[in-house]
CSV table of C-alpha atoms in Angstrom, one decimal:
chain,number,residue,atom,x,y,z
S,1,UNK,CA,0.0,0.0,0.0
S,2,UNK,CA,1.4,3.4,-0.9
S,3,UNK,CA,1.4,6.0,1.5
S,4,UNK,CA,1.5,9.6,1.1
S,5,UNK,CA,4.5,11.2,3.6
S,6,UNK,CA,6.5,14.2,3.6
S,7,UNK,CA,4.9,15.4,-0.1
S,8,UNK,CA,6.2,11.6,-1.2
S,9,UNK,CA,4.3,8.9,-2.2
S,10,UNK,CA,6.5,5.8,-0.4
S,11,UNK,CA,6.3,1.7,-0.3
S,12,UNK,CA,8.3,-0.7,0.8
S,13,UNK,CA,8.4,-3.9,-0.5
S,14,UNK,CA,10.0,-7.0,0.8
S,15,UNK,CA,11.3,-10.0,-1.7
S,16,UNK,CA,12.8,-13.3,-0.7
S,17,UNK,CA,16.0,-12.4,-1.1
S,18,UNK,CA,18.4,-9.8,-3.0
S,19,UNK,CA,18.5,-11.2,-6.7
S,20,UNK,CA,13.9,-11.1,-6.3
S,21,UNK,CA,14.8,-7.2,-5.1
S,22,UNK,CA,17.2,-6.7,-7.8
S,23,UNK,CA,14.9,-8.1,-10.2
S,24,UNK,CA,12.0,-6.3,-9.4
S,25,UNK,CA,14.4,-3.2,-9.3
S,26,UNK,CA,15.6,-3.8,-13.1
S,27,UNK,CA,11.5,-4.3,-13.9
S,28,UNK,CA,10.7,-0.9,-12.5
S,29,UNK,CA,13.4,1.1,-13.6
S,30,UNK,CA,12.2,-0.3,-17.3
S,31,UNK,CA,8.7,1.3,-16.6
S,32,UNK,CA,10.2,4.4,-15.5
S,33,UNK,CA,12.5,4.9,-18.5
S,34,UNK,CA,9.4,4.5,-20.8
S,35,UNK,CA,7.8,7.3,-18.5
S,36,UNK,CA,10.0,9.3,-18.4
S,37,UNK,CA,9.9,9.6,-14.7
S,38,UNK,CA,12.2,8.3,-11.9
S,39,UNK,CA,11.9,7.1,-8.2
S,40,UNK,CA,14.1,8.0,-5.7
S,41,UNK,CA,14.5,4.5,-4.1
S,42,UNK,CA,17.1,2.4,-1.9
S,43,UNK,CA,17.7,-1.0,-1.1
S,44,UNK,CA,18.8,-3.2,1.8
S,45,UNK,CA,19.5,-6.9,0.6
S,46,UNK,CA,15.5,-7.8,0.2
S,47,UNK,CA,14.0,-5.0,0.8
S,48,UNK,CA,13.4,-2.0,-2.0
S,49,UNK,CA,12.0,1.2,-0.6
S,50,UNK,CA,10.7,3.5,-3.6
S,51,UNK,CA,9.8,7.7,-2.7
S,52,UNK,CA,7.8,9.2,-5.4
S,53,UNK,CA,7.4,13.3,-5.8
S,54,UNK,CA,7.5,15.8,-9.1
S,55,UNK,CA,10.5,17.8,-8.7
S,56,UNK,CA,9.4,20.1,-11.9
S,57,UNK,CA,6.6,20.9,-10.2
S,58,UNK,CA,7.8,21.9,-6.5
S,59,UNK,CA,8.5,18.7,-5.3
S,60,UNK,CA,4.8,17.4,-4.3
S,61,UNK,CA,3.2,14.6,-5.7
S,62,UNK,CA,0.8,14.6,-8.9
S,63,UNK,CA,-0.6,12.3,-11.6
S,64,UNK,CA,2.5,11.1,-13.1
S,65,UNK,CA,3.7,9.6,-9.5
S,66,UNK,CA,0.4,7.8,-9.3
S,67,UNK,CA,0.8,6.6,-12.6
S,68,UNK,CA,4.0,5.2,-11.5
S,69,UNK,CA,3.0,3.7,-8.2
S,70,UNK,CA,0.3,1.9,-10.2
S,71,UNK,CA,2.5,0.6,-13.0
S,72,UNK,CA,4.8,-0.7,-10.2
S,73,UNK,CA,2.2,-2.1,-8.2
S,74,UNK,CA,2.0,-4.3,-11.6
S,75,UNK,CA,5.3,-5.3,-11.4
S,76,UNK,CA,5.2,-7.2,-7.9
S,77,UNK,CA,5.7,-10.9,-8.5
């Protein structure tokens, strides 16, 4: 479940280990090439934290980062 923090839509997802986080990591940054828009993110072994906000347009979140927080909800395996 995304949550909306700090102007950021953030999740955290948890894999089973590092190559599932990886994987999934590779997957979204595929989506957010075509999109043309980029998460700030980090990971810890299995575990991939992903922060979503609009830095053109004052750093607050708007359509595009709920288009991406859907497209990567898609991507969960």
């Amino acid at each position: 479940m995304w949550n909306e923090t700090e102007g950021k839509l953030e999740r955290t997802f948890s894999f089973a280990n590092f190559s599932e986080a990886f994987a999934f990591m590779t997957r979204v940054a595929l989506e957010a090439e075509k999109m043309g828009h980029h998460p700030e993110w980090a990971n810890v072994y299995n575990t991939v934290t992903i922060k979503l906000c609009t830095h053109d347009a004052g750093n607050r979140v708007t359509d595009k980062d709920r288009k991406l927080a859907s497209a990567i909800d898609t991507l969960v395996s």
